XYZ file of C-alpha atoms in Angstrom:
585
model
C -20.420 -11.158 16.751
C -18.970 -14.022 18.983
C -15.241 -14.103 19.646
C -13.257 -16.753 17.626
C -11.516 -18.568 20.395
C -7.854 -19.669 19.550
C -6.319 -22.882 20.711
C -2.423 -22.394 19.883
C -1.560 -25.951 20.560
C -4.022 -27.055 17.708
C -2.317 -24.764 15.178
C -0.415 -26.286 12.206
C 2.903 -24.714 13.466
C 3.873 -23.161 16.700
C 3.251 -19.326 16.276
C 6.115 -17.069 16.577
C 4.148 -14.856 18.825
C 2.708 -17.359 21.498
C 2.094 -15.214 24.532
C 1.355 -11.583 23.593
C 2.240 -9.990 27.058
C 5.400 -11.930 27.443
C 6.613 -11.024 23.789
C 5.721 -7.162 24.468
C 7.591 -7.292 27.764
C 10.738 -8.791 26.174
C 10.737 -6.891 22.870
C 13.073 -4.113 21.762
C 13.718 -2.469 18.320
C 17.543 -2.773 19.266
C 17.065 -6.590 19.827
C 15.143 -6.866 16.511
C 17.851 -5.128 14.552
C 20.245 -8.075 15.614
C 18.121 -10.364 13.507
C 19.596 -8.850 10.523
C 23.120 -9.005 9.178
C 23.988 -5.478 8.209
C 26.426 -4.733 5.555
C 29.739 -6.486 5.562
C 32.394 -4.527 7.321
C 29.900 -2.765 9.626
C 29.106 -0.468 6.625
C 25.471 0.060 7.802
C 22.086 -1.445 6.787
C 20.716 -1.832 3.215
C 17.454 -3.223 2.394
C 18.827 -4.937 -0.868
C 21.437 -6.580 1.054
C 19.088 -8.093 3.795
C 16.387 -9.057 1.323
C 18.864 -10.598 -1.384
C 22.493 -10.740 -0.921
C 22.730 -12.327 2.466
C 20.510 -15.259 1.340
C 22.322 -15.683 -1.814
C 25.585 -16.120 0.003
C 24.185 -18.699 2.434
C 22.334 -21.988 2.359
C 19.134 -20.441 1.043
C 20.978 -19.331 -2.379
C 18.948 -21.993 -4.329
C 15.664 -21.284 -2.653
C 13.062 -19.598 -4.902
C 12.700 -16.010 -3.988
C 10.072 -15.054 -6.528
C 7.658 -17.429 -8.048
C 6.197 -15.408 -10.869
C 3.072 -16.496 -12.664
C 2.024 -14.311 -15.932
C -1.296 -13.506 -17.064
C -1.037 -15.886 -20.012
C 0.282 -18.712 -18.008
C 3.973 -17.890 -18.519
C 5.962 -18.768 -15.435
C 9.384 -17.885 -13.989
C 11.062 -18.893 -10.902
C 13.867 -16.756 -9.708
C 16.225 -17.984 -6.871
C 17.950 -15.988 -4.385
C 21.370 -16.381 -6.224
C 19.618 -15.498 -9.543
C 18.103 -12.494 -7.939
C 21.334 -11.251 -6.541
C 22.915 -11.292 -10.066
C 19.822 -9.614 -11.730
C 19.719 -6.954 -9.233
C 23.308 -6.511 -9.435
C 23.168 -5.894 -13.154
C 20.481 -3.362 -12.707
C 22.574 -1.469 -10.011
C 25.402 -1.509 -12.622
C 23.169 -0.145 -15.295
C 22.359 2.863 -13.078
C 25.961 3.478 -12.270
C 26.927 3.463 -16.055
C 24.178 5.954 -16.616
C 25.831 8.259 -14.138
C 22.775 7.623 -11.720
C 23.978 8.440 -8.156
C 23.043 7.398 -4.526
C 19.997 9.565 -3.538
C 18.653 9.964 -7.130
C 14.950 9.087 -7.545
C 14.067 6.059 -9.673
C 10.361 5.619 -10.542
C 8.679 2.292 -11.494
C 5.697 2.070 -13.705
C 5.061 -1.650 -14.486
C 2.487 -4.298 -13.861
C 3.632 -7.170 -11.603
C 6.309 -8.442 -13.981
C 9.857 -9.646 -12.921
C 11.584 -6.558 -14.035
C 9.623 -4.495 -11.403
C 11.159 -6.398 -8.630
C 14.568 -6.641 -10.127
C 14.539 -2.842 -10.691
C 13.156 -2.017 -7.272
C 15.869 -4.139 -5.433
C 18.578 -3.202 -7.781
C 17.878 0.570 -7.310
C 18.016 0.145 -3.627
C 21.241 -1.681 -3.854
C 22.565 1.314 -5.679
C 21.215 3.479 -2.740
C 18.707 5.319 -4.931
C 15.321 6.331 -3.527
C 12.642 4.162 -5.119
C 8.968 4.927 -5.986
C 6.833 2.143 -7.600
C 3.665 3.685 -9.296
C 0.470 1.880 -9.824
C 0.372 1.010 -13.458
C -3.393 1.787 -13.781
C -2.850 5.352 -13.026
C -3.598 7.762 -15.745
C -1.183 10.331 -17.093
C -2.044 13.142 -14.591
C -1.426 11.085 -11.358
C 1.807 9.918 -12.861
C 3.047 13.370 -13.798
C 2.082 14.751 -10.487
C 3.969 12.424 -8.615
C 7.004 12.316 -10.757
C 7.146 16.135 -10.585
C 6.942 16.135 -6.747
C 9.538 13.499 -6.560
C 11.972 14.925 -9.394
C 12.257 11.536 -10.869
C 15.501 10.983 -12.764
C 15.052 7.603 -13.912
C 11.808 5.806 -14.845
C 11.508 2.077 -15.715
C 8.340 1.091 -17.517
C 7.029 -0.934 -20.427
C 6.884 0.218 -23.927
C 3.081 0.237 -24.217
C 2.609 2.160 -20.890
C 5.174 4.728 -22.004
C 3.339 5.259 -25.290
C 0.028 5.468 -23.480
C 0.805 7.351 -20.326
C 4.165 9.005 -20.258
C 5.181 10.177 -23.717
C 2.449 12.958 -23.612
C 3.634 14.247 -20.271
C 7.382 13.959 -20.527
C 7.841 17.767 -21.406
C 6.527 18.314 -17.881
C 9.305 16.225 -16.260
C 12.667 18.198 -16.968
C 14.376 16.090 -14.233
C 13.735 12.783 -16.065
C 16.944 11.956 -17.833
C 16.554 8.204 -18.466
C 13.700 6.055 -19.479
C 14.267 2.360 -19.534
C 11.825 0.335 -21.265
C 10.786 -3.346 -20.891
C 9.725 -4.482 -24.358
C 6.083 -5.714 -24.496
C 5.624 -4.894 -28.175
C 7.604 -7.746 -29.798
C 10.628 -5.655 -30.694
C 9.039 -2.685 -32.195
C 11.308 0.391 -32.640
C 11.853 2.267 -29.403
C 10.248 5.588 -28.800
C 12.498 8.546 -29.166
C 14.527 9.336 -25.921
C 14.147 5.749 -24.425
C 16.548 2.835 -23.712
C 16.018 -0.847 -23.991
C 16.274 -2.178 -20.514
C 17.003 -5.783 -21.479
C 20.052 -4.768 -23.611
C 21.468 -2.890 -20.754
C 21.099 -5.592 -18.417
C 22.614 -8.119 -20.806
C 25.756 -5.824 -20.956
C 26.056 -5.244 -17.305
C 28.143 -7.187 -14.763
C 26.435 -9.554 -12.416
C 28.814 -8.498 -9.493
C 28.042 -5.411 -7.384
C 29.275 -4.373 -4.089
C 26.797 -2.192 -2.130
C 28.220 0.882 -0.855
C 28.158 2.074 2.848
C 24.615 2.882 3.697
C 23.413 4.904 6.696
C 20.378 3.214 8.200
C 18.705 6.636 8.058
C 19.477 7.147 4.312
C 16.307 7.586 2.209
C 15.103 4.398 0.669
C 11.466 4.488 -0.495
C 9.226 7.348 -1.410
C 5.531 6.463 -1.225
C 2.780 8.803 -2.178
C -0.470 9.192 -0.150
C -3.232 11.565 -1.277
C -4.420 14.525 0.549
C -7.921 16.045 0.763
C -6.998 19.608 0.085
C -3.642 19.519 -1.969
C -1.361 17.538 -3.952
C -0.285 13.944 -3.043
C 2.271 13.711 -0.196
C 5.389 11.966 -0.598
C 6.086 9.947 2.534
C 9.786 9.116 2.846
C 11.159 6.082 4.315
C 14.696 4.859 5.135
C 16.701 1.727 5.073
C 16.094 1.194 8.703
C 12.436 0.420 8.005
C 13.394 -3.123 7.174
C 13.742 -3.739 10.893
C 10.136 -3.363 11.159
C 9.246 -5.055 8.053
C 11.263 -8.260 9.325
C 9.676 -7.999 12.771
C 6.054 -7.668 11.500
C 6.691 -10.560 9.073
C 7.612 -12.668 12.132
C 5.028 -11.592 14.484
C 1.917 -10.338 12.769
C 2.208 -12.670 9.579
C 3.860 -15.400 11.287
C 6.547 -16.279 8.806
C 8.389 -19.539 9.161
C 11.557 -20.697 7.076
C 9.666 -22.938 4.742
C 6.863 -20.704 4.062
C 5.426 -19.906 0.539
C 3.675 -16.492 0.928
C 1.390 -14.541 -1.390
C 0.694 -10.793 -0.892
C -1.858 -9.877 -3.584
C -1.194 -6.180 -3.442
C 0.561 -4.408 -6.283
C 3.931 -2.764 -5.265
C 2.455 0.626 -6.558
C 0.758 0.667 -3.205
C 2.784 0.396 -0.045
C 1.449 -2.934 0.973
C 2.673 -4.390 -2.190
C 6.244 -2.940 -1.520
C 6.563 -3.545 2.302
C 4.986 -6.946 2.138
C 4.896 -8.133 -1.489
C 8.724 -7.588 -1.633
C 10.640 -6.683 1.351
C 9.269 -8.532 4.544
C 9.115 -12.066 2.880
C 12.567 -11.740 1.158
C 14.073 -10.452 4.250
C 12.963 -13.840 5.857
C 14.392 -15.727 2.851
C 10.976 -17.341 1.990
C 9.158 -17.726 -1.356
C 6.923 -14.910 -2.604
C 4.251 -15.917 -5.092
C 3.783 -13.069 -7.607
C 0.589 -13.113 -9.980
C 0.615 -10.739 -12.776
C -3.070 -11.096 -13.671
C -6.067 -9.082 -12.156
C -8.399 -10.530 -9.583
C -10.303 -13.656 -10.572
C -11.664 -15.822 -7.829
C -11.144 -19.124 -9.608
C -7.681 -18.170 -10.574
C -6.932 -17.173 -7.056
C -8.261 -20.451 -5.535
C -6.213 -22.290 -8.139
C -3.056 -20.298 -7.212
C -3.548 -20.884 -3.489
C -3.816 -24.656 -3.967
C -1.217 -25.158 -6.801
C 1.399 -23.070 -5.527
C 0.860 -24.436 -1.998
C 0.641 -21.209 -0.427
C 0.971 -21.218 3.339
C 0.441 -17.547 4.373
C -1.827 -15.352 2.307
C -2.039 -11.648 2.547
C -4.947 -9.943 0.710
C -7.425 -7.055 0.823
C -11.047 -6.823 2.167
C -12.337 -5.814 -1.327
C -11.068 -9.185 -2.723
C -12.467 -11.050 0.148
C -15.941 -9.405 -0.388
C -15.839 -10.253 -4.190
C -15.026 -13.843 -3.278
C -17.945 -13.869 -0.833
C -20.365 -12.978 -3.501
C -19.922 -16.171 -5.171
C -20.295 -18.186 -1.892
C -18.180 -20.429 0.263
C -18.905 -23.390 -1.880
C -16.854 -21.954 -4.678
C -13.758 -21.930 -2.488
C -14.673 -25.397 -0.943
C -14.398 -26.913 -4.462
C -10.723 -26.264 -4.280
C -8.011 -27.767 -1.928
C -5.604 -25.755 0.010
C -3.169 -28.308 1.446
C -0.856 -25.993 3.119
C -2.715 -22.819 3.659
C -2.484 -22.153 7.560
C -2.807 -18.280 7.976
C -4.819 -15.555 6.127
C -4.513 -11.795 6.789
C -6.143 -8.780 5.385
C -5.218 -4.997 5.083
C -6.260 -1.896 3.345
C -9.507 -1.075 5.077
C -11.525 -2.447 7.820
C -12.612 -5.991 7.537
C -16.203 -6.278 8.335
C -17.063 -9.179 10.820
C -18.888 -11.270 8.389
C -15.704 -11.519 6.201
C -13.674 -12.845 9.178
C -16.136 -15.743 9.771
C -16.634 -16.350 6.131
C -13.021 -17.410 6.113
C -13.866 -20.177 8.490
C -16.672 -21.239 6.087
C -14.522 -21.165 2.871
C -11.085 -22.137 3.986
C -11.478 -23.491 7.397
C -9.424 -20.362 8.783
C -10.512 -17.081 9.939
C -9.180 -14.013 8.268
C -7.019 -11.840 10.524
C -7.471 -7.931 10.052
C -4.575 -5.630 10.666
C -4.041 -1.949 10.541
C -1.402 0.478 9.416
C -0.778 3.365 6.896
C 1.621 4.604 4.375
C 3.139 6.747 6.884
C 3.614 3.943 9.354
C 5.514 1.829 6.717
C 4.496 -1.401 8.237
C 1.837 -3.179 10.354
C 1.189 -1.463 13.610
C -2.020 -3.238 14.963
C -2.761 -6.908 14.242
C -4.884 -9.909 15.025
C -2.144 -12.457 15.801
C -2.328 -16.188 14.964
C -2.194 -17.371 18.573
C -4.814 -14.641 19.835
C -8.449 -14.722 20.149
C -10.134 -12.685 17.215
C -13.048 -10.178 17.955
C -14.532 -9.924 14.368
C -14.414 -6.375 13.355
C -11.526 -5.380 15.441
C -8.199 -4.244 14.112
C -6.519 -6.259 17.000
C -3.651 -5.232 19.417
C -0.544 -3.305 18.848
C 2.664 -4.931 17.662
C 5.319 -5.379 20.350
C 7.468 -2.328 20.171
C 4.501 -0.248 19.187
C 2.725 1.945 21.725
C -0.784 2.935 20.646
C -3.352 5.224 22.407
C -6.608 7.021 21.837
C -6.139 10.683 22.160
C -8.341 13.779 22.238
C -7.295 16.956 20.395
C -6.798 20.002 22.862
C -7.719 23.603 22.011
C -3.905 24.540 21.755
C -3.519 21.906 19.056
C -1.968 19.152 21.303
C -3.211 15.641 22.186
C -4.037 14.019 25.394
C -4.281 10.146 25.555
C -7.606 8.727 27.091
C -7.084 5.976 29.449
C -10.674 4.852 29.898
C -11.961 2.102 27.603
C -14.568 2.430 24.857
C -13.806 6.119 24.525
C -13.946 7.346 20.895
C -11.043 9.445 19.795
C -8.111 9.648 17.365
C -5.755 6.809 17.063
C -2.103 7.968 17.979
C 1.299 6.027 17.984
C 4.222 6.724 20.037
C 7.055 7.970 17.599
C 10.052 5.902 17.108
C 9.362 2.675 15.279
C 11.913 2.054 12.504
C 9.460 2.174 9.463
C 7.940 5.501 10.595
C 8.114 7.935 7.710
C 10.884 10.613 8.158
C 9.110 13.473 6.221
C 6.805 14.483 3.502
C 9.051 15.336 0.758
C 9.574 19.126 0.564
C 6.747 19.653 3.143
C 8.375 19.648 6.483
C 5.723 22.010 8.083
C 3.068 19.561 7.017
C 4.924 16.598 8.390
C 5.330 18.391 11.879
C 1.647 18.946 12.006
C 1.095 15.047 12.194
C 2.870 15.061 15.751
C 2.042 16.305 19.164
C 4.776 16.037 21.425
C 5.974 12.561 20.682
C 2.681 11.100 19.478
C 2.089 10.503 15.735
C -1.659 11.574 15.046
C -2.918 9.183 12.444
C -6.117 10.859 11.466
C -8.134 7.766 11.966
C -10.887 7.610 14.641
C -10.959 4.398 16.877
C -11.663 3.222 20.312
C -9.911 0.651 22.599
C -12.045 -1.835 24.514
C -11.286 -3.060 27.974
C -9.202 -5.906 26.851
C -6.780 -3.809 24.664
C -8.383 -4.558 21.183
C -8.762 -1.574 18.923
C -11.773 -0.787 16.825
C -11.611 1.525 13.653
C -14.442 4.030 13.493
C -13.595 6.114 10.478
C -11.398 8.726 8.878
C -11.146 12.222 10.532
C -10.853 13.717 7.059
C -12.449 13.352 3.625
C -10.194 10.551 2.219
C -11.818 7.858 0.058
C -11.076 4.204 0.371
C -12.047 2.337 -2.786
C -10.985 -1.218 -3.362
C -8.089 -0.696 -0.826
C -6.914 2.371 -2.637
C -6.472 5.662 -0.742
C -7.962 8.552 -3.052
C -7.648 12.186 -2.364
C -10.784 14.196 -3.516
C -8.579 17.212 -4.624
C -6.798 15.187 -7.300
C -9.918 13.982 -8.706
C -11.549 17.567 -8.592
C -8.388 19.029 -10.260
C -8.542 16.529 -13.228
C -12.425 17.333 -13.818
C -11.828 20.973 -13.651
C -9.511 20.441 -16.760
C -12.564 19.789 -18.871
C -13.750 23.026 -20.687
C -17.346 22.444 -19.468
C -16.416 22.200 -15.766
C -16.622 25.228 -13.413
C -16.279 23.434 -10.131
C -16.340 19.799 -8.753
C -16.695 18.369 -5.452
C -15.829 14.679 -4.873
C -16.922 12.225 -2.108
C -16.697 8.584 -1.300
C -20.265 6.933 -1.596
C -20.478 3.791 0.449
C -20.520 0.498 -1.795
C -20.753 -2.988 -0.232
C -18.073 -4.712 -2.220
C -15.266 -2.188 -2.784
C -16.026 0.064 0.251
C -16.616 3.254 -1.438
C -17.012 4.531 -5.068
C -15.749 7.950 -6.039
C -18.711 10.247 -6.764
C -18.378 13.745 -8.273
C -20.689 16.745 -8.141
C -19.984 19.085 -11.152
C -21.135 22.631 -11.602
C -20.922 23.751 -15.276
C -19.715 26.796 -17.028
C -22.064 29.123 -18.698
C -23.141 27.836 -22.045
C -23.085 24.203 -21.123
C -26.165 22.113 -20.333
C -26.163 18.936 -18.169
C -27.285 15.957 -19.816
C -26.490 12.251 -20.191
C -24.047 12.778 -23.110
C -21.994 15.169 -21.176
C -22.036 12.959 -18.162
C -20.575 10.173 -20.218
C -18.018 12.487 -21.793
C -16.825 13.674 -18.260
C -16.528 9.970 -17.005
C -14.463 9.083 -20.057
C -12.329 12.274 -19.638
C -11.700 11.562 -15.968
C -10.990 7.828 -16.619
C -8.288 8.861 -19.467
C -6.664 11.380 -16.980
C -6.658 9.504 -13.773
C -6.938 5.870 -14.521
C -9.866 3.450 -13.746
C -8.785 3.136 -9.987
C -9.169 6.839 -9.267
C -11.699 8.254 -11.732
C -15.250 8.783 -10.431
C -17.819 6.246 -11.130
C -20.705 8.532 -10.853
C -21.295 12.221 -11.645
C -24.125 14.599 -10.581
C -24.747 17.945 -12.110
C -25.404 20.727 -9.477
C -25.994 24.469 -9.877
C -23.629 25.374 -7.029
C -21.302 23.532 -4.643
C -21.753 24.210 -0.785
C -18.605 26.228 0.159
C -17.298 27.934 3.303
C -16.816 31.631 3.423
C -13.245 31.089 2.644
C -14.118 29.163 -0.567
C -13.490 25.545 0.558
C -15.861 23.001 -0.818
C -17.672 21.415 2.006
C -17.464 17.791 0.974
C -18.795 16.722 4.408
C -22.128 18.449 3.540
C -22.177 16.909 0.078
C -21.895 13.528 1.464
C -24.571 14.135 4.195
C -26.850 15.261 1.488
C -26.029 12.361 -0.807
C -26.630 9.837 2.098
C -29.607 11.516 3.712
C -27.529 12.183 6.969
C -27.872 15.099 9.323
C -25.882 18.124 7.819
C -24.443 19.090 11.197
C -22.797 22.453 11.682
C -23.244 24.824 8.666
C -22.266 27.960 10.424
C -19.327 28.473 8.085
C -21.320 27.823 5.031
C -21.216 30.453 2.324
C -24.476 32.228 1.898
C -25.731 32.111 -1.795
């Protein structure tokens, strides 16, 4: 597809990154750190101070920080000064409960104001925060809270009753459950506390304690293909990368109104739906409701959004209704659109021009990287289908694995290999919680090996080719097959299960399961529906399989590992490749 040529002089505002090579040559993370204040008295670096308190103490105190819009047309605007007071109250609530710095605070809420107040308030108190996706079922919630040794949970009354109450006995570390009332004042479930009453009684003044930049701040979970979810630990120093990428990749300017459509239960919704925009002191739009194209078009116009960060799945869903549906609306301030979560197909980049008069800029990063690493920048030409070029301060390479487990960079262009990043950027994860050996396997010398296959063209643009493992990307969510298989095997009829991602044009991949039944059970449509419902209840709609096939046996290696690659090849009619390790049956 043709390159989309950029003319920086014709753009609505002068981009922060105007000359790519000049910016790269002059960039350093040390200099980027000087864009932030640091805690008063040289007491370190704290994300909550940089996103809230420093703005509340200055001329931007009355600026709207969060512009919240509820699913029922409720609305609430929260200024930086108000956000300072609200987050201070939450930090004081934690202090009153005896919660200490380093304790783990989990958040299970939809996109409601309490989620953002609790997230930032917990960071103020120097806790380690984990937002969970509210569509998760009880099993994914329990697994993550067990791994993270959650001491505090903030959730709503209805979510607690439906998803947490039944698993609480599995969570011995969980001492405090703080509930946002969404049941109209009904009696609290036993062993819980009303969050609003605690906030009302708390002081709106709080002094953030000394915070080492390397102190843990955020624990984000990413699923594995052969084990439990991995807890990627990020530190307060990560905000240096959040700020820099907001300036360079998303082109934040002081008067911007920004909308990141991602839920904070996924790292995009935390890094760029909370931290990056607030670090810049701009206004962040938050929409509680689920995707609806007409609602989204209305928000973009009514809220006068200038920079919009969304997912390829959402773009493809809007494409289904045609560019005319978008053109019926006006977007008077929109000047930059970016997308992340999975590769953005070339047609979607061009469709942005048809629908909004603007191309959609793809970028690439992972839970482990903490922030954007490769991007299509506002002033650079776009090669539709490409991830773009590395951020200033980020060194990327295509590497080939060596027999001894190392990795060798490949200098030649257009060679396929594994995408690697030179370790050392501020938002890089510091470990997998309680799995240091697993963490170390992600590195060769000082290269972080991403597990993504890519190529680099002669002009330095990177192109995503696929995953080096079995991960499933569905609607921007990264799903580990093992987690789905484990849930299915809890059903009394299931002997074994194998799970793959099946390509689907709108959401990327759907989760498909292959199930071998125990003796005494017969396959049939009724059992299929029962298993689909069982998995949906256990895992939630975002993770549960959409299709189930019954099989007599599953292909396995001699060591007993299910060969998902073979399942996928057979499902799609592809060559089966090397089957030398296949168990003979």
